[in-house]
Coordinates of C-alpha atoms in Angstrom, one line a residue:
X184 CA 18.1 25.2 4.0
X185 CA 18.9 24.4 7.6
X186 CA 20.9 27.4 9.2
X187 CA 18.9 30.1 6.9
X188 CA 16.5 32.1 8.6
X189 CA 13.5 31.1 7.1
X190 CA 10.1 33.6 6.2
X191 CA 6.4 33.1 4.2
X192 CA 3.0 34.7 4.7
X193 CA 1.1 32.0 6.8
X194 CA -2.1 32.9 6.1
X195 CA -3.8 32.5 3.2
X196 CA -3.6 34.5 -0.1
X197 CA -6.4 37.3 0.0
X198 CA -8.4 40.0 1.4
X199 CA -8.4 39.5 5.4
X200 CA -8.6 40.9 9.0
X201 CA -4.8 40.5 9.4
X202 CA -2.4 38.5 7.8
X203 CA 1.0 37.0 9.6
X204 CA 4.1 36.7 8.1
X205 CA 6.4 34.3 10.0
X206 CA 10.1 33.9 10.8
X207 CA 12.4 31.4 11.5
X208 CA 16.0 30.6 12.6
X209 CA 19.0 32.3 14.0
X210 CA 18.7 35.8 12.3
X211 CA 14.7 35.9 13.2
X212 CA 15.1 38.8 16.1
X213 CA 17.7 40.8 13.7
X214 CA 15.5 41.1 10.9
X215 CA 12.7 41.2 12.9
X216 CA 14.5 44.5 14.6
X217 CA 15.7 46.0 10.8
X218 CA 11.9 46.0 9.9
X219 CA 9.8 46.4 13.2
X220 CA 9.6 49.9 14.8
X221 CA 7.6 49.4 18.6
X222 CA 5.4 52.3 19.2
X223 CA 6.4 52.6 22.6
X224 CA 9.7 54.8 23.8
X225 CA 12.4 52.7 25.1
X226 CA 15.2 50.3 23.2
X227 CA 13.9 49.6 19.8
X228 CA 16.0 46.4 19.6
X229 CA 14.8 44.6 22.7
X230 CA 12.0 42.5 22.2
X231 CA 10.9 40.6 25.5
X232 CA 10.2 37.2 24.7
X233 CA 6.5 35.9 24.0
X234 CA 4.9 40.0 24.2
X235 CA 3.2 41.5 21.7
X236 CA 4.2 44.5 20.5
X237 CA 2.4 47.4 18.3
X238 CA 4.7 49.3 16.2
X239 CA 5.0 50.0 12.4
X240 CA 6.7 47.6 9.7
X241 CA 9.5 49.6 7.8
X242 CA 11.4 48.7 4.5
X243 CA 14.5 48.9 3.6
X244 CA 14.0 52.6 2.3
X245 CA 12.5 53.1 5.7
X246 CA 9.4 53.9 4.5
X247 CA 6.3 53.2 6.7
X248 CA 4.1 49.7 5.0
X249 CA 1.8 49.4 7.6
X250 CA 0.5 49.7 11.5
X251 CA 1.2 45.5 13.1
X252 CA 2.1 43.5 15.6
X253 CA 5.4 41.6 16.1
X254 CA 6.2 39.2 18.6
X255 CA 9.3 37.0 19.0
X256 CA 9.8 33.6 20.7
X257 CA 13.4 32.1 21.6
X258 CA 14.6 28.5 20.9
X259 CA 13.6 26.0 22.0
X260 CA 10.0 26.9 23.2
X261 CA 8.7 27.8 19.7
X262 CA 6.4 25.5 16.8
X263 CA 10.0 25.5 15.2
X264 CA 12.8 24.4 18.1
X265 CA 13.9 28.3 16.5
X266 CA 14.2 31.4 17.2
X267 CA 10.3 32.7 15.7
X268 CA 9.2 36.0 15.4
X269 CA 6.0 37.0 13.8
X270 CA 4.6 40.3 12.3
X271 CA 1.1 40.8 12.5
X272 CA -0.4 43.1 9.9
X273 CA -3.2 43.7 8.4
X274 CA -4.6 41.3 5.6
X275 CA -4.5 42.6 2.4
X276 CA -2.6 40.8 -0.5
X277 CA -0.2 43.9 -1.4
X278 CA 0.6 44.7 2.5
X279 CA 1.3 41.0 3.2
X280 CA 3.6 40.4 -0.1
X281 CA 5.3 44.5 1.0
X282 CA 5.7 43.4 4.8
X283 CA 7.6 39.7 3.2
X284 CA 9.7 41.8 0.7
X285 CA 10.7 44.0 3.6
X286 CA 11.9 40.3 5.9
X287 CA 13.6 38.9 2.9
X288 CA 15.3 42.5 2.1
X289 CA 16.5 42.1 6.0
X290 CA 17.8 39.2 5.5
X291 CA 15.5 36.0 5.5
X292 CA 15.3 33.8 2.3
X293 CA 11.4 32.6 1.2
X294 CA 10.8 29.0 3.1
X295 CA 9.6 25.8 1.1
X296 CA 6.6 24.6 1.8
X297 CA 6.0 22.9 4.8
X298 CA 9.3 24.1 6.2
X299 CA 8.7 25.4 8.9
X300 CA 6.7 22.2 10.2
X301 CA 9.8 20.1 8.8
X302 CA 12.4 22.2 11.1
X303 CA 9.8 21.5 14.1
X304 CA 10.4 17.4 13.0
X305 CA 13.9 17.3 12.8
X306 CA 14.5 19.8 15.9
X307 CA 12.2 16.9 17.4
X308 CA 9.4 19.7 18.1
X309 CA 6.9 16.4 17.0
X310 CA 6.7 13.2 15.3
X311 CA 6.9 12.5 11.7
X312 CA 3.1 11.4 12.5
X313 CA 2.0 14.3 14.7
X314 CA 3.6 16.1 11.6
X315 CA 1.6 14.6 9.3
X316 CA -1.7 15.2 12.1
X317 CA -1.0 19.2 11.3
X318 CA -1.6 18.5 7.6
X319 CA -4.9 16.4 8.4
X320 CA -5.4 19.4 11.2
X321 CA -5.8 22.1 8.6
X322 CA -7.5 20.1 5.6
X323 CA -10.3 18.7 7.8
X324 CA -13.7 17.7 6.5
X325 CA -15.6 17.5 9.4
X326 CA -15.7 18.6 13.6
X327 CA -15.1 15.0 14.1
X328 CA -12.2 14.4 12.1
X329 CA -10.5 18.0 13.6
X330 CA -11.4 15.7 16.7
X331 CA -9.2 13.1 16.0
X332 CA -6.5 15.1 14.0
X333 CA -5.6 17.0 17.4
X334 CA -5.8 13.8 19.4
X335 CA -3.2 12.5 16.8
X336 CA -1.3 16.3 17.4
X337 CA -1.6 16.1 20.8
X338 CA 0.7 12.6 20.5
X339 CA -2.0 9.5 20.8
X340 CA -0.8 7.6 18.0
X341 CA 2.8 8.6 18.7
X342 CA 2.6 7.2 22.0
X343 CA 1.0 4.2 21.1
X344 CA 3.7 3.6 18.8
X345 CA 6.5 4.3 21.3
X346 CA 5.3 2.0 24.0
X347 CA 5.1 -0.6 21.3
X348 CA 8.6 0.0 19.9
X349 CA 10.3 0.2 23.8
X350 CA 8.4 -3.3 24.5
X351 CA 9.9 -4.7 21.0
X352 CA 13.2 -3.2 22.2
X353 CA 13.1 -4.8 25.6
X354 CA 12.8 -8.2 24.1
X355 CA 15.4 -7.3 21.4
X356 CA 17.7 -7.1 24.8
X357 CA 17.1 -9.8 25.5
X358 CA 18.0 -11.9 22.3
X359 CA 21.1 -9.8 21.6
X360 CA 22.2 -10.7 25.6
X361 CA 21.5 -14.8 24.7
X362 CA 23.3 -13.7 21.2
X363 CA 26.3 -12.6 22.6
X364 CA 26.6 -14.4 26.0
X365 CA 25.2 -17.9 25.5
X366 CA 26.6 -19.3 28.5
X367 CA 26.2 -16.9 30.7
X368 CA 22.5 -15.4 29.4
X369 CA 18.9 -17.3 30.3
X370 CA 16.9 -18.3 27.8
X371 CA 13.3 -16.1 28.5
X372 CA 10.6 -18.3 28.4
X373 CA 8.9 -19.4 25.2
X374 CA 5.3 -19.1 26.8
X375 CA 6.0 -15.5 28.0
X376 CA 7.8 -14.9 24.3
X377 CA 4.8 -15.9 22.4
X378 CA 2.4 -14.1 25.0
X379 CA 4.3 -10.9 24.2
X380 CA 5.0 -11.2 20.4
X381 CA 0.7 -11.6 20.2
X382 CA -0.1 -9.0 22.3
X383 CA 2.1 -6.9 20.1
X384 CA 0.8 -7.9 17.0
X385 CA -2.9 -7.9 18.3
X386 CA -2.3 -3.6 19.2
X387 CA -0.6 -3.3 15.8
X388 CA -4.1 -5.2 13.8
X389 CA -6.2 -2.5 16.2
X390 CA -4.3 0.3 14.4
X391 CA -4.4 -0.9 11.2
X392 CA -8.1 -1.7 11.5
X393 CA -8.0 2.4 12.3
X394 CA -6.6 3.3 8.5
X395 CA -10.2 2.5 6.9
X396 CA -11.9 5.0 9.0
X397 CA -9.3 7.3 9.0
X398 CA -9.2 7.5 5.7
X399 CA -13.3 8.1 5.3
X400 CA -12.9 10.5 7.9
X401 CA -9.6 12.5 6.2
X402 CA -10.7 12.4 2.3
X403 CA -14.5 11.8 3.0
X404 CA -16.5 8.6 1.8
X405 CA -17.3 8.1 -1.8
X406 CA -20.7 7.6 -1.9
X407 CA -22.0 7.0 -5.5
X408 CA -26.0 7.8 -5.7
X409 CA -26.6 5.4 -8.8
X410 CA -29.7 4.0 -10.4
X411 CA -32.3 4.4 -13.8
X412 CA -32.6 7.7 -15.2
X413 CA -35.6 9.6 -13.4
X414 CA -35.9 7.5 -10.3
X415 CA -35.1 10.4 -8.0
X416 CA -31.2 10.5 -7.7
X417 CA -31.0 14.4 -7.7
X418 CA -34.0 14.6 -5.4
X419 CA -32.3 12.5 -2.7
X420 CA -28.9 14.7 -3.2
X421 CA -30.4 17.9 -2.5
X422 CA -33.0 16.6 0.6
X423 CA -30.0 15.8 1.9
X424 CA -28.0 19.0 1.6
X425 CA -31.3 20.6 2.1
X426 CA -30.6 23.0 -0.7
X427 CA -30.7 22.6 -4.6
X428 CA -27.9 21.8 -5.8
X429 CA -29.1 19.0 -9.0
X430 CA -31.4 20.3 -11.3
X431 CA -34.7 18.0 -10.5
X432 CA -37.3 17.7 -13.9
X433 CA -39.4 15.0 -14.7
X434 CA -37.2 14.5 -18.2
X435 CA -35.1 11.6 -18.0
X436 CA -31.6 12.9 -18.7
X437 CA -31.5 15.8 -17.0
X438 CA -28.0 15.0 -14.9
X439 CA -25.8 14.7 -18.0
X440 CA -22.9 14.6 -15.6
X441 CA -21.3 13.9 -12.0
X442 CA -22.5 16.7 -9.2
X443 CA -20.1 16.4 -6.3
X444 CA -21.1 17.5 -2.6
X445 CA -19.7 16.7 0.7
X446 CA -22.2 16.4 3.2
X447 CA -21.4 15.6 7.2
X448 CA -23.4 12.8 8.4
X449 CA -22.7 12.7 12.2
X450 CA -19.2 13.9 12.1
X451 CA -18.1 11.8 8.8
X452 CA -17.9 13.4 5.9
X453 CA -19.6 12.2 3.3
X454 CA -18.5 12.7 -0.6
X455 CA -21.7 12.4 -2.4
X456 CA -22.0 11.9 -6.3
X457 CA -25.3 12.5 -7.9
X458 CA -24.5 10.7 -10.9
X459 CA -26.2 10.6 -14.7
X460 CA -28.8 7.8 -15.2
X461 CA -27.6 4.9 -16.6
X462 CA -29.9 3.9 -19.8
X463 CA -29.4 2.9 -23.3
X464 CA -29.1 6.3 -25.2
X465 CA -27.5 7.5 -28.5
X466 CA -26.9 10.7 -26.9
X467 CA -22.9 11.3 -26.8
X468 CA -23.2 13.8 -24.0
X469 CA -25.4 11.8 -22.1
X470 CA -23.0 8.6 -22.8
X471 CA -20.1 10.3 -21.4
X472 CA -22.0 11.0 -18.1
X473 CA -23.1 7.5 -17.3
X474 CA -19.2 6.2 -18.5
X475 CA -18.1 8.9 -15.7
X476 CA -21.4 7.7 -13.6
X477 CA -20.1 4.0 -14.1
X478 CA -16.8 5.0 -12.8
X479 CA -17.7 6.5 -9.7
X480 CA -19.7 3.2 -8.8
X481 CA -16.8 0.9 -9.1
X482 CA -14.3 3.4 -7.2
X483 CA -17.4 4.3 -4.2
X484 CA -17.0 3.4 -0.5
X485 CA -20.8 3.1 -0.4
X486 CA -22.9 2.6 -3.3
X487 CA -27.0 4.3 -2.9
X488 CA -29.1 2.5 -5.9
X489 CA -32.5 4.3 -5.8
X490 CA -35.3 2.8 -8.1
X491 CA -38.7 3.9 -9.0
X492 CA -40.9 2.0 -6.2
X493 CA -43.6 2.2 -9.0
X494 CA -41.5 1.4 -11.9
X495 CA -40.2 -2.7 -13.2
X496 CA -37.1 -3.5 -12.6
X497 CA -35.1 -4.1 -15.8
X498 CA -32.7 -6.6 -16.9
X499 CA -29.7 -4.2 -16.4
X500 CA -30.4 -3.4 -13.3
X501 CA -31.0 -6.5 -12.3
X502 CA -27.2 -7.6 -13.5
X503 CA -25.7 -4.0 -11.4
X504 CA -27.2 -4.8 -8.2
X505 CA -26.2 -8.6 -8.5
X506 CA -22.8 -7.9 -9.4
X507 CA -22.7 -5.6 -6.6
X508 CA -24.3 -7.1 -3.9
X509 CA -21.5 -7.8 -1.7
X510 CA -20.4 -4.2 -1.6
X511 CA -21.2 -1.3 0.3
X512 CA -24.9 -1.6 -1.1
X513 CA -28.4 0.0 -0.2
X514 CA -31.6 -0.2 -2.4
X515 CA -33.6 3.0 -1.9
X516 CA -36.8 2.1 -3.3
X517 CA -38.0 5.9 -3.5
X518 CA -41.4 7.8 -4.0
X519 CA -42.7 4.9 -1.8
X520 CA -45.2 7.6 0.0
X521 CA -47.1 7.6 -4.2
X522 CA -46.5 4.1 -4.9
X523 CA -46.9 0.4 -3.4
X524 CA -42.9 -1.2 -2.9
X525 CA -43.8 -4.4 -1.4
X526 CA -43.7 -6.5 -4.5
X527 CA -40.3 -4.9 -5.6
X528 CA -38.7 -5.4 -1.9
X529 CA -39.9 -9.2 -2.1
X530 CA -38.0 -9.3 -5.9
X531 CA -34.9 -7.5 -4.1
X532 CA -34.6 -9.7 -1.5
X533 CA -34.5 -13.2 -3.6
X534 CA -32.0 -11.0 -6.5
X535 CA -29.6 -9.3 -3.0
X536 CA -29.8 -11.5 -0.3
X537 CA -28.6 -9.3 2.8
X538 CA -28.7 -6.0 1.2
X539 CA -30.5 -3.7 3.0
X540 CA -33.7 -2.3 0.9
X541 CA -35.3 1.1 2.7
X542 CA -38.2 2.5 1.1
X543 CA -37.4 6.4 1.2
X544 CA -39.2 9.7 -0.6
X545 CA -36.6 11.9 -1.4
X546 CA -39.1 14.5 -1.8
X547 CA -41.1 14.3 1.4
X548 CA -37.8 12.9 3.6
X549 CA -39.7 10.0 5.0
X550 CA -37.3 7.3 5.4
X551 CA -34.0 9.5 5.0
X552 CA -33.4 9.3 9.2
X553 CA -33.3 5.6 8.6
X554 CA -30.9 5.9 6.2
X555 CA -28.7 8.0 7.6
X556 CA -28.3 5.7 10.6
X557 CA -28.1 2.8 8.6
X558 CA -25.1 4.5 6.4
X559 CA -23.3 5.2 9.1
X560 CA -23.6 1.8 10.7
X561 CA -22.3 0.6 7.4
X562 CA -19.3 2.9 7.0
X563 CA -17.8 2.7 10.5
X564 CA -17.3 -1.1 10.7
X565 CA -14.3 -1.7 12.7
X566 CA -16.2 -2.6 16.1
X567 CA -13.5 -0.8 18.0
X568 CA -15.2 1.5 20.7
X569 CA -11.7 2.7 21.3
X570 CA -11.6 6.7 19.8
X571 CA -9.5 6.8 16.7
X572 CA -5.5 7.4 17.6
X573 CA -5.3 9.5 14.6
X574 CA -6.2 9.9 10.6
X575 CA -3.8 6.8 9.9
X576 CA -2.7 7.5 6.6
X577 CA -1.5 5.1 3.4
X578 CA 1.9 5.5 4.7
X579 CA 1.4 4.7 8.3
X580 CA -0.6 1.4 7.5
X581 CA 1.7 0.3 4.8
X582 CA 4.4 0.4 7.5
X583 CA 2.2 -1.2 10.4
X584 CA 1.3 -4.1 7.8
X585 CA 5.1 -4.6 7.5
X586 CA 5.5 -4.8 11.6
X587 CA 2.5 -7.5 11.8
X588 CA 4.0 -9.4 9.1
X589 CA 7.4 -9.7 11.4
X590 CA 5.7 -10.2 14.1
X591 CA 3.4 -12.7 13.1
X592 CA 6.2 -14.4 11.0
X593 CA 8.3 -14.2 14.7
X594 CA 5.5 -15.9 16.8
X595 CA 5.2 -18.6 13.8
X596 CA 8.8 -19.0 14.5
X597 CA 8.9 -19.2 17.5
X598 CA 5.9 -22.3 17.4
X599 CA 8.3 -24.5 15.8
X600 CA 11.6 -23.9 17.5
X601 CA 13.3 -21.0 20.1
X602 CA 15.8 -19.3 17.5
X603 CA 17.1 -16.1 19.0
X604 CA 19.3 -14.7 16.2
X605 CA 16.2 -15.5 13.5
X606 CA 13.7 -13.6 16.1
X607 CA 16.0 -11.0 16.6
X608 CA 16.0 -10.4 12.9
X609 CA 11.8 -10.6 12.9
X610 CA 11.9 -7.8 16.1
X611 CA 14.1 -5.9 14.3
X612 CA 12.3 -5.2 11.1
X613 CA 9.2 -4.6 13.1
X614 CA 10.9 -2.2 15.1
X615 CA 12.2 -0.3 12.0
X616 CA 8.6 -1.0 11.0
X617 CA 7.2 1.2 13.7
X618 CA 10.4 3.3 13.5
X619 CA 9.2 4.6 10.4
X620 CA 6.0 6.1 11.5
X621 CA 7.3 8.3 14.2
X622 CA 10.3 9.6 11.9
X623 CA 12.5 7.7 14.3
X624 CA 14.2 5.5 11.4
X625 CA 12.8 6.9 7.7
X626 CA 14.8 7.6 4.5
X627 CA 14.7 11.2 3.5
X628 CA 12.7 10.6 0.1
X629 CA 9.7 9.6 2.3
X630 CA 10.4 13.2 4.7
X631 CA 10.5 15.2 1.7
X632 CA 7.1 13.4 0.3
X633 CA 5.4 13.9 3.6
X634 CA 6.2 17.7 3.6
X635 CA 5.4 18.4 0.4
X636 CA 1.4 18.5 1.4
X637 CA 2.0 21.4 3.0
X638 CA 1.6 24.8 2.0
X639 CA 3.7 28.1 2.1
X640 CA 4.2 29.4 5.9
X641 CA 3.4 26.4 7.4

């Protein structure tokens, strides 16, 4: 739809202070001037660039819809690369849908989603990545990960990736020179070679060691709260939402199925699932709640198994925490402020060797500051003190695993024997590698995929 003039509500659907509709392409000042009247005397079709003006939105039977605001912003200093204009209104479903029928009656056709970001990529407004950063922008979970969205807006991650791809580049010169000219070009030293191809791939593991956390930060991490029926599950999900939000009763049973919460724990988000107890029951509702209680603990980032201090441990149990003792693991050993936990922590530690086991009382909160340190120790692992670049998506990673593989393939290469036109071919896959995250090099399936998150007016 590139050379229509483009226009959606971009706020969201509803009741509001003021809702925007938003314009975009060659047409935007004409159609803004068919529907906008400025309250102020003077030329009604000049509109001084970047000032807001109040007037009244007319259709196309120039009837009054409403009292706004319009502004309009040339190319190329817009979010689009376009000519933008925007009428302010006020928020109300029916005025916002009027005002758009007015725009498109002037002459605008109803964007796609994500369209207007997609013109601001391809009129190279932003990287495919900083595109992707407006997406993680508007969807995030957390202060934290808004944090690292902007930084990633703001172009860290871009930049990081264009240094990277301009020193692949250089030493692609290089090669292709030696290539082409073999007599007349110098062979660049294999020590100052190798030095470079590791440094590059050492910056590209840093980045993909990112992806993890940007990922628990972006979607939130699935933590599974887990254990026997009764031992306090629900009571632990709603001390730490400090609000009820499980039904708590002393009859085993009572969570029949999965209560989903996220819950900020020092700027991560945290997906919690209070899950059924899992016990031997004939009860087909109950049964279906510990198979969907079952499959939130294999699929969880962090798995919270809290146990009756007071109460044995049981054979299955003892089989669930085995199995899963080299996961994301703690043993809450709750209601330890009513009942002695020494001689189950001793049994834990010979069964889990490493696992950490907190006593805890859900309903008093002792312990709970411990073990919301000691989660978030857990979950952020990479041992990187350098600020996240961005939310590095599935995408991004899969592409900066292809560039390590080149390189590392290249300086493996390179070990055995100097071969130009084979480490020519290594740089250049890594480069289209890297090329693919910034929207530099990236076939149009993958564009149309990444814009399809969006919403309407965006």
């Amino acid at each position: 739809m590139l050379g229509q003039t483009i226009a959606a509500i971009a706020t969201p659907p509803g009741v509001g202070g003021i809702g925007i509709i938003r314009i975009s392409g060659g047409e935007a000042l004409s159609v803004l001037q068919r529907v906008f009247r400025p309250a102020a005397a003077g030329d009604e079709s000049v509109f001084t660039p970047r000032r807001l003006y109040l007037g009244r939105v007319q259709n196309a039977a120039d009837e009054s819809l409403d009292q706004a605001l319009a502004v309009y912003m040339p190319a190329p200093h817009s979010y689009t690369g376009e000519d933008v204009a925007e009428i302010q209104c006020h928020g109300g479903y029916v005025v916002c849908r009027e005002v758009l029928a007015a725009v498109l009656a002037a002459g605008a056709v109803p964007a796609e989603p994500g369209e207007f970001t997609a013109r601001a990529f391809i009129n190279g407004k932003m990287s495919l990545d900083q595109a992707e950063a407006v997406i993680d922008l508007i969807e995030a979970k957390s202060a934290e990960a808004l944090k690292i969205s902007e930084r990633q807006l703001d172009g860290s991650l871009q930049r990081k990736i264009a240094a990277l791809a301009d020193q692949l580049l250089s030493l692609l010169a290089e090669l292709e020179l030696l290539i082409d000219y073999p007599d007349e070009a110098t062979e660049p030293p294999a020590e100052r070679l190798a030095s470079e191809l590791n440094a590059a791939c050492d910056t590209v593991r840093r980045l993909m060691a990112q992806a993890r956390e940007g990922r628990l930060y972006r979607e939130g991490a699935l933590t599974a709260i887990v254990g026997p029926a009764n031992a306090g599950k629900s009571t632990l999900l709603n001390a730490l939402l400090e609000e009820e939000r499980s039904i708590v009763t002393p009859i085993p049973g009572t969570t029949r199925d999965t209560v989903e919460e996220y819950y900020v724990l020092g700027g991560l988000p945290l997906k919690l699932v209070d899950t059924a107890g899992i016990r031997d029951t004939e009860d087909p509702v109950e049964q279906a709640g510990i198979a969907r209680s079952k499959r939130a603990m294999a699929m969880a980032d962090l798995i919270l198994v809290v146990l009756d201090a007071a109460a044995p441990l049981d054979a299955f149990w003892r089989g669930v925490i085995a199995e899963n003792a080299a996961r994301p693991l703690f043993l809450l050993l709750n209601k330890c402020d009513t009942a002695r936990h020494e001689t189950l922590a001793a049994e834990l530690a010979v069964l889990a060797p490493g696992v950490q086991v907190l006593p805890i009382s859900a309903k008093s909160g002792k312990g709970l500051h411990t073990l919301k340190e000691a989660v978030r120790e857990m979950l952020l692992t990479s041992g990187d003190d350098e600020p996240l670049s961005g939310l590095i998506n599935e995408r991004q990673r899969a592409a900066l695993l292809q560039a390590e593989e080149a390189l590392s393939q290249a300086a493996a290469g390179l070990e055995l024997c100097f071969d130009a036109e084979i480490l020519s071919v290594d740089l250049q896959t890594a480069w289209q590698a890297l090329a693919e995250i910034s929207g530099q090099a990236v076939a149009d399936d993958i564009i149309e995929r990444v814009f399809s998150r969006f919403c309407l007016g965006k």
